[in-house]
Amino acid sequence: MHAREVMLSLKWAAEGKLDLPILGQQKILGTARAFGIETEGRSAEDVAIDLADTLLDDLSETDPHRPYRTIDAMAPAERRRVWEELDILPISAYHEVFDAMRRTGCAVDGDWRSVMQEFLRCGLAFTFSGVVGASIATDSLFGIGDRVTSKVNLGALKEGYVNIAVHGHLPTLVSEVVKVGRDEAFLERARAAGAKGIRFYGICCSGLAAMYRYGGVIPLSNAVSAELVLGTGALDLWLADVQDVFPATMDVAKCFQTTVVTTSDNARLPGAERMEYDHHHANIGETRALAERIVNRAIESFEARRGIPVHIPQFEVKAEVGFSVEYVHRRFGGMSPLAEAIRDGRITGIVNLVGCNNPKVPFERCIVDVVDVLLRENVLVLTNGCASFPLMKLGYCQASAAERCGEGLASFLEGDLPPVWHVGECIDNTRSSGILAGVAGELGQRVADMPYAFSSPEWSNEKAVDAALGFRLMGVSSYHCVEPQIYGSKNVIEFLKQGTLETLGSRMVVDVDPVALGERIVADMRAARRELGWDA
Amino acid sequence: MAHTHHHGDHGDGTAVHVHHHHGDGTAAHEHGDAATSHEDRSFAHIHTHRNLIGFDENDVSTVIVAADHGEDDDDPQAFIRDYNEAIRAYRKTFPTKDEVAEKTPDPAVCEMIHRMDELGLETTFHRFDAQQPQCGFGLAGTCCKICNMGPCRITPKAPRGV
């Protein structure tokens, strides 16, 4: 849904139906070339339309003879061969989801191996349409963004401002709302209402993506602790779109008269006000008008809420966000300095540390404990999404966190880089896999053979299963502190934990002890390094 | 019938308990209390026709011995009993809301959990406490509500859905 909306937004912006500037022209042209779309002598808008259409077709095609273009353009050739041999190349994202639903319906597919094969197909479809496709469309329309320093955590909430929090994943309306909130006319209106100004905060993904593109959207919390943010009483407007928005937040919002506005017709909260695109996006041309209504509503809400008690914990930290493949190229001139550091052992390996939170483990504790082990052992950490919040809030995304690292990693960071590189929101896993593939390519190795790991210690939602699967399909093993609900099947346990080792080059490890999990990741990385003949 | 040879090594060091399934379908040793059964680590000489699934010291499912070839004659009833025991032990690792407030590393989160208690407002952590104990069939993945002949769940008495 997220992918579809941004792909359509790119197309409509290029067609002039959506009044947003196309900020990622370089990205569009570069990506189009990778897809074999003609760019010579054509406007960025025309190329963008073809690119958006290609991504949309990969999303929804029913004809099995049409190639899945995103995989052909973006996946390493070696991987595409592996997937073809396993017969798991998807027909389209929609088709595979439909197929999965059909075959798990009453008395259809009774063969667990065949069901698992479809599971892998869905993983590829999710990765290449849901993540990579969404990321291409988002970067093309909204620009790639850059490394920025942000304040994070609740202490950054300030009384006396019109406080607007964005929660969810969809960038189109959010980008416009942030723009309106900076418009002098609206700031005037806010001041006339007695506020010092308008401030934006982010919960979950939208906040992160907005932060490194527009700056000034302060990340406060991940999805599981959203109620704690509302519980401060400091928010005038809560802007919610899709996924990870728990309905119970409405009850907390009511207590503090925080206005809740939902913007997606398929993600409504009973009791919230709806300022949404309709089911057919017929009002896509009114994006600016919608954004203005939302900001005006926030100013009204500020006036109505005067005098409501506010309790803001005084903890505020700085964090750097917005790392990307493009940043690595700018900072280091290419992938080779990073590749060299891994080859010679200053850096043991790279972990993509992502995922959600889960009350089955102590909140945010597992993530921090795993990362502490990794940094001590000179492992570079990439992070995004909900799991990145404890790392931001506790100072791991600052250069000063180098003191938590082993010597090798600390030396590579040159005093101005944090040991944990925050790439943004969940779909920015594309950036992380780009870095992993870029370094592997530089060293002439397969991603599956590199000292890499994927870890979502506190995973919980369906997206997390797919995210882990996406990296598993690339040959990167996944590590978690929460067990999936598979105790009842030996076949599935064996398949998920061990069974893809020979075919895909990856396995799944679960250990509820985060320190043990971290140590296992390091041990497996060292084994991979020895296999490559890198360490004596 | 249960001849055993050691194949491969278990360098990962997870403590596991194993059920040697003999042809007569009885488990080779009793499945007692999770803590004591982990003293039995005598899986050193196992020759197995398929991957053996066991549960580590946290009762998380894992492959403890990789297969050689072919199918074998495991006792499904014993497996069902084993994993239900593992699930009971796994549940014990879940933290309560108060444990979360104690262990969570961000002091702002800890402060707000207490503030929400003061205000009588509910959070994810309150709701998780209230959900315990969570359904064993759900945790095992052995409940199906897809069609209207159900809901079906897998038990020793009912090893197949309708």
XYZ file of C-alpha atoms in Angstrom:
698
model
C 0.000 0.000 0.000
C 2.818 2.312 0.951
C 4.761 1.367 -2.171
C 1.733 1.833 -4.389
C 0.949 5.274 -3.008
C 4.474 6.600 -3.491
C 4.791 5.073 -6.959
C 1.491 6.669 -7.954
C 2.572 9.928 -6.341
C 5.710 9.941 -8.495
C 3.646 9.308 -11.614
C 1.029 11.935 -10.751
C 3.637 14.517 -9.858
C 5.289 13.921 -13.242
C 1.895 14.220 -14.944
C 1.055 17.402 -13.075
C -1.924 15.910 -11.204
C -0.102 16.214 -7.906
C 1.439 19.578 -7.198
C 4.772 18.469 -5.782
C 8.204 19.173 -7.271
C 10.225 16.180 -8.390
C 13.370 16.474 -6.308
C 15.315 13.329 -7.220
C 16.090 13.908 -10.892
C 19.510 12.237 -10.694
C 17.988 9.230 -8.988
C 15.327 8.941 -11.668
C 17.788 9.068 -14.555
C 20.296 6.698 -12.943
C 17.655 4.178 -11.967
C 15.924 4.361 -15.333
C 19.176 3.470 -17.051
C 19.534 0.440 -14.801
C 16.048 -0.577 -15.892
C 16.878 -0.086 -19.564
C 14.442 2.828 -19.883
C 15.478 5.343 -22.549
C 16.728 8.628 -21.047
C 18.545 10.365 -23.946
C 16.920 13.655 -24.827
C 13.857 13.019 -22.645
C 12.523 15.152 -19.816
C 12.900 13.883 -16.266
C 9.104 13.897 -16.054
C 8.666 11.558 -19.009
C 11.336 9.212 -17.701
C 9.723 9.331 -14.253
C 6.381 8.267 -15.703
C 7.972 5.252 -17.406
C 9.860 4.365 -14.245
C 6.744 4.663 -12.087
C 4.772 2.545 -14.557
C 7.451 -0.154 -14.500
C 7.396 -0.254 -10.708
C 3.595 -0.343 -10.698
C 3.552 -3.189 -13.201
C 5.972 -5.204 -11.062
C 3.525 -4.593 -8.246
C 0.403 -5.751 -10.028
C 1.066 -7.792 -13.160
C -0.944 -10.956 -13.717
C 0.780 -12.148 -16.908
C 3.440 -14.625 -15.828
C 5.486 -14.097 -18.993
C 6.342 -10.534 -18.157
C 9.744 -10.336 -16.420
C 9.917 -8.811 -12.937
C 11.881 -5.758 -13.927
C 12.957 -4.536 -10.479
C 14.720 -7.808 -9.755
C 16.370 -7.873 -13.162
C 17.621 -4.317 -12.714
C 18.573 -4.289 -9.063
C 19.539 -7.772 -7.913
C 23.054 -9.189 -8.295
C 23.152 -11.643 -11.221
C 24.394 -14.430 -8.991
C 21.354 -14.038 -6.749
C 18.883 -13.932 -9.594
C 20.293 -17.265 -10.775
C 19.884 -18.781 -7.324
C 16.272 -17.636 -7.173
C 15.532 -18.827 -10.674
C 16.920 -22.273 -9.855
C 14.749 -22.400 -6.754
C 11.780 -21.351 -8.884
C 10.880 -18.496 -6.581
C 10.957 -15.530 -8.971
C 7.649 -13.696 -8.416
C 5.152 -12.879 -11.158
C 4.191 -9.700 -9.327
C 3.702 -8.634 -5.728
C -0.080 -8.661 -5.966
C -0.068 -12.029 -7.701
C 2.086 -13.716 -5.103
C 0.056 -12.356 -2.210
C -3.123 -13.486 -3.945
C -1.549 -16.890 -4.613
C -0.454 -17.203 -0.994
C -3.956 -16.450 0.241
C -5.491 -18.876 -2.218
C -3.183 -21.748 -1.543
C -3.539 -21.485 2.212
C -7.319 -21.382 1.899
C -9.524 -24.356 2.628
C -8.030 -27.564 1.268
C -5.805 -26.143 -1.449
C -2.078 -26.636 -0.878
C -1.283 -29.544 1.396
C 2.435 -29.730 0.692
C 4.528 -27.795 3.198
C 7.453 -27.529 0.808
C 5.287 -25.869 -1.795
C 3.879 -23.475 0.802
C 7.399 -22.564 1.893
C 8.355 -21.942 -1.716
C 5.479 -19.490 -2.026
C 6.659 -17.941 1.238
C 10.001 -17.250 -0.406
C 8.329 -15.829 -3.509
C 6.385 -13.440 -1.308
C 9.657 -12.499 0.339
C 11.138 -11.497 -3.007
C 8.008 -9.612 -4.006
C 7.978 -7.748 -0.703
C 11.656 -6.916 -0.940
C 11.704 -5.723 -4.509
C 8.313 -4.011 -4.755
C 7.498 -3.217 -1.166
C 10.940 -2.042 -0.154
C 13.210 -1.391 -3.129
C 10.416 -0.132 -5.400
C 9.019 2.092 -2.657
C 12.484 3.420 -1.923
C 13.165 4.212 -5.601
C 9.867 6.065 -5.901
C 10.378 7.945 -2.632
C 13.921 9.035 -3.455
C 12.854 10.014 -6.965
C 10.031 12.235 -5.794
C 11.290 13.529 -2.474
C 15.041 13.394 -3.005
C 17.605 11.229 -1.298
C 18.146 13.432 1.696
C 21.395 13.687 3.571
C 23.137 13.089 6.848
C 21.668 15.493 9.400
C 21.910 15.959 13.133
C 18.656 15.873 15.000
C 17.529 16.169 18.576
C 15.729 13.038 19.699
C 13.657 11.801 22.594
C 10.893 13.275 24.651
C 12.906 16.121 26.128
C 12.783 17.724 22.707
C 9.047 18.311 23.134
C 8.523 21.960 23.987
C 5.481 23.456 25.645
C 4.103 26.611 24.152
C 4.438 25.535 20.541
C 1.821 24.077 18.253
C 3.100 20.523 18.521
C 2.309 18.219 15.624
C 3.401 14.577 15.551
C 3.414 12.513 12.371
C 2.997 8.792 12.849
C 3.088 6.130 10.170
C 4.734 5.655 6.826
C 3.285 7.657 3.947
C 5.412 10.587 2.817
C 3.206 12.416 0.335
C 0.844 14.272 2.622
C 3.421 14.525 5.402
C 5.862 16.381 3.170
C 3.214 18.946 2.338
C 2.131 19.335 5.969
C 5.706 20.062 7.041
C 5.996 22.620 4.245
C 2.761 24.345 5.306
C 3.945 24.352 8.903
C 6.962 26.402 7.851
C 4.974 28.862 5.782
C 5.106 32.352 7.304
C 1.338 32.807 6.991
C 0.719 29.778 9.186
C 3.443 30.680 11.655
C 1.714 34.077 11.977
C -1.581 32.350 12.662
C 0.099 30.171 15.274
C 1.646 33.206 16.973
C -1.712 34.981 16.916
C -3.115 31.997 18.788
C -0.482 32.482 21.473
C 2.064 29.899 20.334
C 5.794 30.443 19.932
C 5.698 28.637 16.584
C 4.961 25.257 15.032
C 7.086 22.183 15.789
C 7.028 18.763 14.152
C 7.832 15.437 15.721
C 7.986 11.940 14.347
C 6.775 8.610 15.585
C 7.897 5.564 13.660
C 8.875 5.736 9.961
C 7.343 8.966 8.582
C 9.187 10.931 11.191
C 12.512 9.372 10.262
C 12.119 9.886 6.523
C 10.907 13.434 7.004
C 13.823 14.152 9.320
C 16.627 13.491 6.887
C 14.837 15.184 4.033
C 13.368 18.307 5.577
C 15.139 18.494 8.875
C 13.342 19.629 11.992
C 11.003 16.653 12.371
C 12.186 15.395 15.720
C 12.081 11.619 16.186
C 10.472 10.804 19.510
C 9.562 7.175 19.628
C 8.842 3.953 17.851
C 5.387 2.458 17.463
C 5.170 0.396 20.648
C 5.849 3.378 22.904
C 3.660 5.863 21.007
C 1.187 5.980 23.895
C 3.964 7.162 26.180
C 4.482 10.153 23.891
C 0.803 11.033 23.933
C 0.909 10.559 27.694
C 3.112 13.624 28.021
C 0.072 15.703 27.132
C 2.250 17.931 25.001
C 0.816 17.148 21.565
C -1.799 19.289 19.913
C -2.221 17.167 16.795
C -1.448 13.561 16.078
C -1.325 12.846 12.354
C -1.656 9.127 11.702
C -1.521 7.149 8.498
C -0.840 3.489 7.878
C 0.598 0.650 9.914
C 1.913 0.490 13.424
C -0.663 2.957 14.709
C -2.308 1.205 17.635
C -6.002 2.038 18.134
C -5.447 2.382 21.879
C -3.562 5.612 21.248
C -7.020 7.178 20.811
C -7.794 6.680 24.502
C -4.644 8.422 25.613
C -5.195 11.215 23.096
C -8.704 11.764 24.433
C -7.390 12.244 27.964
C -5.285 15.164 26.829
C -7.647 16.430 24.132
C -4.942 15.822 21.571
C -6.676 15.939 18.194
C -6.103 12.792 16.160
C -6.352 13.044 12.377
C -6.139 10.016 10.128
C -5.133 10.500 6.515
C -5.572 7.112 4.926
C -8.943 5.704 3.955
C -7.781 2.192 4.822
C -6.421 3.074 8.243
C -9.155 4.704 10.262
C -9.284 5.050 14.019
C -12.717 5.233 15.623
C -13.052 8.690 17.153
C -10.403 10.327 14.981
C -11.069 13.092 12.477
C -10.571 12.117 8.857
C -8.665 14.353 6.479
C -7.801 11.768 3.931
C -7.313 10.911 0.327
C -10.388 8.974 -0.732
C -10.244 5.362 -1.862
C -9.557 6.378 -5.452
C -7.180 9.212 -4.585
C -9.584 11.399 -6.566
C -8.572 14.325 -4.379
C -4.831 13.911 -4.927
C -4.870 17.361 -6.520
C -5.991 18.821 -3.189
C -2.909 17.738 -1.268
C -1.956 21.300 -0.378
C -5.517 22.094 0.730
C -5.574 18.989 2.935
C -2.242 19.940 4.457
C -3.521 23.439 5.246
C -6.660 22.050 6.910
C -4.460 19.837 9.042
C -2.167 22.628 10.188
C -5.106 24.947 10.881
C -6.727 22.192 12.918
C -3.514 21.862 14.909
C -3.508 25.584 15.695
C -7.164 25.367 16.798
C -6.297 22.386 18.944
C -3.459 24.339 20.559
C -5.911 27.059 21.596
C -8.452 24.579 22.904
C -5.864 22.717 24.957
C -4.421 25.640 26.861
C -3.889 24.774 30.486
C -3.758 21.010 30.035
C -1.039 19.568 32.344
C 2.082 18.527 30.531
C 4.728 16.129 31.818
C 7.858 16.019 29.681
C 10.767 13.821 30.829
C 13.894 15.929 30.505
C 15.939 13.560 28.381
C 17.110 14.828 25.057
C 20.046 13.654 22.947
C 21.462 14.389 19.522
C 21.577 11.781 16.782
C 22.736 11.635 13.186
C 20.311 10.293 10.600
C 20.353 9.982 6.833
C 23.253 7.731 5.865
C 22.993 6.190 2.414
C 24.969 4.634 -0.430
C 25.213 8.117 -1.894
C 26.616 9.454 1.393
C 29.246 6.702 1.540
C 30.341 7.647 -1.967
C 30.576 11.316 -1.033
C 32.363 10.775 2.253
C 34.791 8.095 1.149
C 34.941 8.558 -2.618
C 33.487 5.089 -3.124
C 32.998 1.767 -1.380
C 36.642 0.801 -1.254
C 37.764 2.403 2.049
C 34.952 0.603 3.829
C 35.661 -2.602 1.924
C 39.363 -2.384 2.821
C 38.594 -1.852 6.495
C 36.496 -5.003 6.500
C 39.054 -6.983 4.551
C 41.913 -6.082 6.871
C 39.844 -6.638 9.985
C 39.625 -3.143 11.427
C 35.933 -3.782 10.929
C 34.887 -7.362 11.686
C 31.693 -7.172 9.663
C 28.452 -5.251 9.168
C 25.107 -5.867 10.864
C 21.787 -4.462 9.683
C 20.040 -3.946 13.041
C 16.385 -3.242 12.450
C 12.848 -4.356 13.181
C 10.168 -3.554 15.672
C 9.694 -3.896 19.408
C 7.919 -6.679 21.188
C 6.662 -6.839 24.762
C 7.848 -10.470 24.898
C 11.281 -9.048 25.660
C 12.236 -6.081 27.903
C 11.499 -3.027 25.780
C 14.518 -1.714 23.862
C 16.866 -3.630 26.166
C 17.618 -6.501 23.741
C 18.497 -4.117 20.937
C 20.929 -2.180 23.098
C 22.524 -5.323 24.543
C 23.099 -6.842 21.105
C 24.633 -3.615 19.786
C 26.939 -3.287 22.808
C 28.449 -6.693 21.998
C 28.766 -5.845 18.308
C 30.481 -2.492 18.793
C 32.988 -3.940 21.243
C 33.861 -6.505 18.582
C 34.392 -3.885 15.874
C 31.205 -4.597 13.984
C 29.726 -1.653 12.074
C 25.978 -1.304 12.618
C 23.430 0.002 10.106
C 19.999 0.748 11.514
C 16.531 2.051 10.610
C 12.911 2.053 11.716
C 11.569 1.296 15.158
C 14.690 -0.526 16.375
C 16.796 2.552 15.665
C 15.043 4.580 18.347
C 16.844 3.235 21.435
C 20.116 3.634 19.544
C 19.322 7.257 18.728
C 17.952 8.044 22.177
C 20.929 6.583 24.020
C 23.627 8.289 21.996
C 24.798 5.473 19.722
C 24.160 7.583 16.608
C 26.646 10.235 17.627
C 30.378 10.331 16.908
C 31.052 10.235 20.657
C 29.728 6.663 20.703
C 33.058 5.600 19.202
C 34.167 5.154 22.812
C 31.882 2.103 22.967
C 33.776 0.475 20.104
C 36.797 -1.744 19.789
C 39.936 -0.041 18.490
C 39.607 -1.185 14.911
C 36.142 0.242 14.383
C 36.961 3.403 16.338
C 39.962 4.063 14.105
C 37.883 3.734 10.948
C 35.341 6.240 12.211
C 37.983 8.996 12.146
C 36.415 10.899 15.011
C 33.480 12.260 13.051
C 31.392 9.219 12.251
C 29.082 7.397 14.645
C 29.485 3.611 14.919
C 25.795 3.163 14.183
C 24.724 4.528 10.780
C 21.068 5.433 10.704
C 19.736 5.097 7.168
C 16.174 6.188 7.881
C 12.874 4.366 7.712
C 12.039 0.717 7.058
C 12.066 0.994 3.275
C 15.558 2.416 3.621
C 16.659 -1.170 4.157
C 17.280 -0.619 0.448
C 20.110 1.728 1.400
C 21.572 -0.849 3.760
C 21.421 -3.654 1.247
C 22.988 -1.255 -1.244
C 25.909 -0.707 1.133
C 26.254 -4.441 1.804
C 26.153 -5.276 -1.907
C 28.456 -2.378 -2.785
C 31.164 -3.522 -0.385
C 30.814 -7.158 -1.449
C 31.079 -6.129 -5.078
C 34.194 -4.092 -4.331
C 35.815 -7.198 -2.853
C 34.564 -9.470 -5.627
C 32.608 -11.587 -3.178
C 29.002 -12.756 -2.982
C 26.913 -11.047 -0.301
C 26.197 -14.550 1.049
C 29.882 -15.161 1.798
C 30.593 -11.837 3.515
C 30.762 -11.331 7.295
C 27.300 -9.790 7.370
C 24.262 -10.350 9.539
C 20.684 -9.165 9.759
C 19.264 -8.764 13.230
C 15.813 -7.752 14.368
C 16.098 -8.690 18.035
C 12.642 -7.434 19.051
C 10.703 -8.133 15.846
C 6.924 -8.285 16.007
C 4.857 -7.397 12.934
C 4.345 -9.083 9.561
C 6.607 -6.614 7.805
C 9.425 -7.805 10.038
C 9.074 -11.383 8.810
C 9.472 -10.125 5.255
C 12.352 -7.818 6.093
C 14.329 -10.693 7.599
C 13.334 -12.867 4.667
C 14.541 -10.270 2.188
C 18.037 -10.401 3.626
C 17.888 -14.193 4.021
C 17.154 -14.388 0.298
C 20.332 -12.389 -0.327
C 22.264 -14.932 1.747
C 22.494 -12.953 4.979
C 21.530 -14.910 8.099
C 19.006 -13.428 10.517
C 19.234 -13.235 14.313
C 16.397 -12.562 16.757
C 15.476 -12.615 20.456
C 11.833 -13.415 19.778
C 10.756 -16.801 18.459
C 8.236 -16.948 15.622
C 5.085 -19.031 16.193
C 6.398 -22.234 14.654
C 6.834 -24.648 17.564
C 4.176 -26.920 16.137
C 5.965 -27.926 12.968
C 9.287 -29.722 12.761
C 9.390 -29.176 9.038
C 8.925 -25.443 9.267
C 11.347 -25.052 12.156
C 13.944 -26.967 10.236
C 13.277 -25.051 7.027
C 13.369 -21.596 8.554
C 16.295 -22.162 10.874
C 18.540 -24.417 8.918
C 16.984 -25.585 5.685
C 17.943 -22.683 3.448
C 21.611 -22.793 4.358
C 22.665 -24.687 1.261
C 20.251 -23.130 -1.197
C 20.316 -19.493 -0.075
C 23.400 -19.430 2.121
C 21.561 -18.202 5.197
C 19.921 -19.454 8.375
C 17.814 -18.059 11.216
C 19.027 -17.991 14.819
C 16.845 -17.199 17.823
C 18.180 -16.676 21.339
C 16.203 -14.850 24.006
C 19.494 -13.802 25.619
C 20.639 -10.726 23.658
C 24.252 -10.948 24.815
C 24.453 -14.563 23.656
C 22.803 -13.536 20.396
C 25.358 -10.786 19.842
C 28.199 -13.188 20.572
C 26.732 -15.713 18.159
C 26.581 -13.063 15.414
C 30.247 -12.248 15.967
C 31.244 -15.924 16.039
C 29.442 -16.563 12.760
C 31.109 -13.520 11.214
C 34.530 -14.703 12.270
C 33.781 -18.091 10.745
C 32.779 -16.385 7.486
C 36.014 -14.376 7.511
C 38.064 -17.539 7.993
C 36.211 -19.210 5.109
C 37.231 -16.273 2.926
C 40.826 -16.727 4.050
C 40.975 -13.241 5.536
C 42.152 -13.941 9.051
C 45.011 -16.256 9.865
C 17.225 -49.915 17.036
C 18.477 -46.595 18.327
C 22.094 -46.904 17.264
C 23.907 -43.620 17.541
C 27.047 -42.148 16.007
C 28.293 -38.637 16.355
C 28.130 -36.591 13.196
C 29.352 -33.070 12.921
C 29.905 -30.807 15.864
C 27.683 -28.510 17.812
C 30.063 -25.602 18.096
C 27.323 -23.194 18.870
C 27.235 -24.386 22.445
C 23.505 -24.204 22.931
C 22.386 -26.504 25.669
C 19.730 -28.767 24.340
C 17.796 -31.695 25.536
C 17.098 -34.500 23.163
C 14.527 -37.185 22.990
C 15.892 -40.379 21.554
C 12.948 -41.864 19.812
C 13.064 -45.593 19.747
C 10.853 -47.646 17.495
C 8.423 -48.375 20.304
C 7.447 -44.724 20.448
C 8.482 -44.035 24.011
C 10.730 -41.126 24.816
C 14.160 -42.181 26.033
C 13.997 -40.006 29.128
C 11.383 -38.134 31.042
C 10.720 -34.556 30.212
C 10.903 -33.031 33.614
C 11.278 -29.494 34.726
C 13.085 -27.435 32.095
C 15.986 -26.581 34.405
C 17.013 -30.112 35.272
C 16.474 -31.689 31.892
C 19.216 -29.492 30.459
C 21.792 -31.472 32.353
C 21.237 -34.254 29.864
C 23.485 -33.300 26.999
C 24.167 -36.793 25.792
C 23.373 -36.203 22.148
C 26.986 -36.775 21.253
C 26.394 -40.040 19.436
C 23.361 -39.503 17.303
C 22.889 -40.894 13.842
C 19.718 -39.436 12.507
C 17.774 -39.785 9.307
C 16.309 -36.306 9.492
C 16.991 -33.061 11.257
C 16.332 -33.474 14.953
C 14.426 -30.599 16.447
C 14.994 -29.732 20.074
C 14.692 -26.767 22.370
C 17.593 -24.774 23.663
C 18.158 -23.518 27.217
C 15.533 -20.842 26.690
C 13.178 -23.400 25.156
C 13.414 -21.853 21.757
C 13.078 -24.365 18.932
C 16.261 -25.230 17.084
C 17.844 -27.886 14.872
C 20.139 -29.763 17.189
C 21.377 -32.499 14.905
C 21.378 -32.251 11.161
C 20.005 -35.131 9.147
C 21.916 -37.714 7.156
C 19.282 -38.962 4.799
C 15.728 -40.152 4.394
C 12.773 -40.123 6.736
C 12.565 -41.568 10.219
C 9.922 -42.797 12.599
C 9.622 -40.061 15.229
C 6.708 -40.164 17.569
C 4.465 -37.183 16.771
C 2.781 -37.380 20.152
C 6.116 -36.996 21.920
C 6.933 -34.015 19.734
C 3.628 -32.377 20.642
C 4.313 -32.915 24.340
C 7.867 -31.627 23.966
C 6.941 -28.393 22.310
C 4.071 -27.690 24.680
C 6.558 -28.018 27.507
C 8.954 -25.731 25.618
C 6.225 -23.154 25.129
C 5.421 -23.166 28.839
C 9.077 -22.497 29.565
C 9.373 -19.887 26.811
C 6.468 -17.980 28.307
C 8.428 -17.637 31.524
C 10.944 -15.471 29.697
C 8.330 -12.792 28.963
C 8.759 -9.666 31.138
C 5.964 -8.023 33.150
C 5.282 -4.301 32.805
C 7.173 -3.653 36.043
C 10.141 -5.665 34.803
C 10.064 -3.629 31.595
C 10.160 -0.371 33.569
C 13.110 -1.740 35.504
C 15.120 -3.069 32.576
C 14.372 -0.671 29.741
C 17.500 1.360 29.004
C 15.894 4.730 28.169
C 15.119 6.679 31.363
C 12.443 8.692 29.550
C 10.533 5.493 28.765
C 10.826 4.364 32.388
C 9.562 7.724 33.625
C 6.619 7.665 31.240
C 5.606 4.111 32.145
C 5.317 5.278 35.747
C 3.517 8.444 34.704
C 0.966 6.404 32.726
C 0.391 4.294 35.860
C -0.136 7.467 37.891
C -2.675 8.713 35.364
C -4.390 5.337 35.122
C -3.684 5.133 31.403
C -3.025 1.885 29.594
C -0.011 1.043 27.419
C 1.134 -1.874 25.248
C 2.882 -3.256 28.336
C -0.297 -3.248 30.462
C -2.171 -5.025 27.693
C 0.582 -7.609 27.253
C 0.445 -8.441 30.971
C -3.317 -8.840 30.733
C -2.948 -11.230 27.790
C -0.845 -13.709 29.769
C -0.805 -16.601 29.539
C -1.005 -16.331 25.762
C -2.601 -19.203 23.878
C -0.321 -22.216 23.481
C -1.864 -23.164 20.140
C -1.205 -19.678 18.851
C 2.390 -19.718 20.031
C 2.863 -23.109 18.394
C 1.228 -21.981 15.155
C -1.134 -24.940 15.412
C -4.459 -23.126 15.300
C -6.252 -22.524 12.013
C -9.285 -20.277 11.607
C -9.147 -19.972 7.842
C -12.311 -21.884 6.987
C -15.626 -22.385 8.635
C -15.087 -26.040 9.461
C -12.814 -24.828 12.212
C -11.313 -23.448 14.265
C -8.960 -26.441 14.317
C -6.006 -27.005 16.601
C -3.452 -29.805 16.768
C -3.392 -31.986 19.873
C -2.252 -35.543 20.597
C -5.887 -36.598 20.261
C -6.448 -34.515 17.103
C -3.288 -34.512 15.002
C -5.104 -33.246 11.914
C -7.526 -30.433 11.108
C -11.023 -31.254 9.913
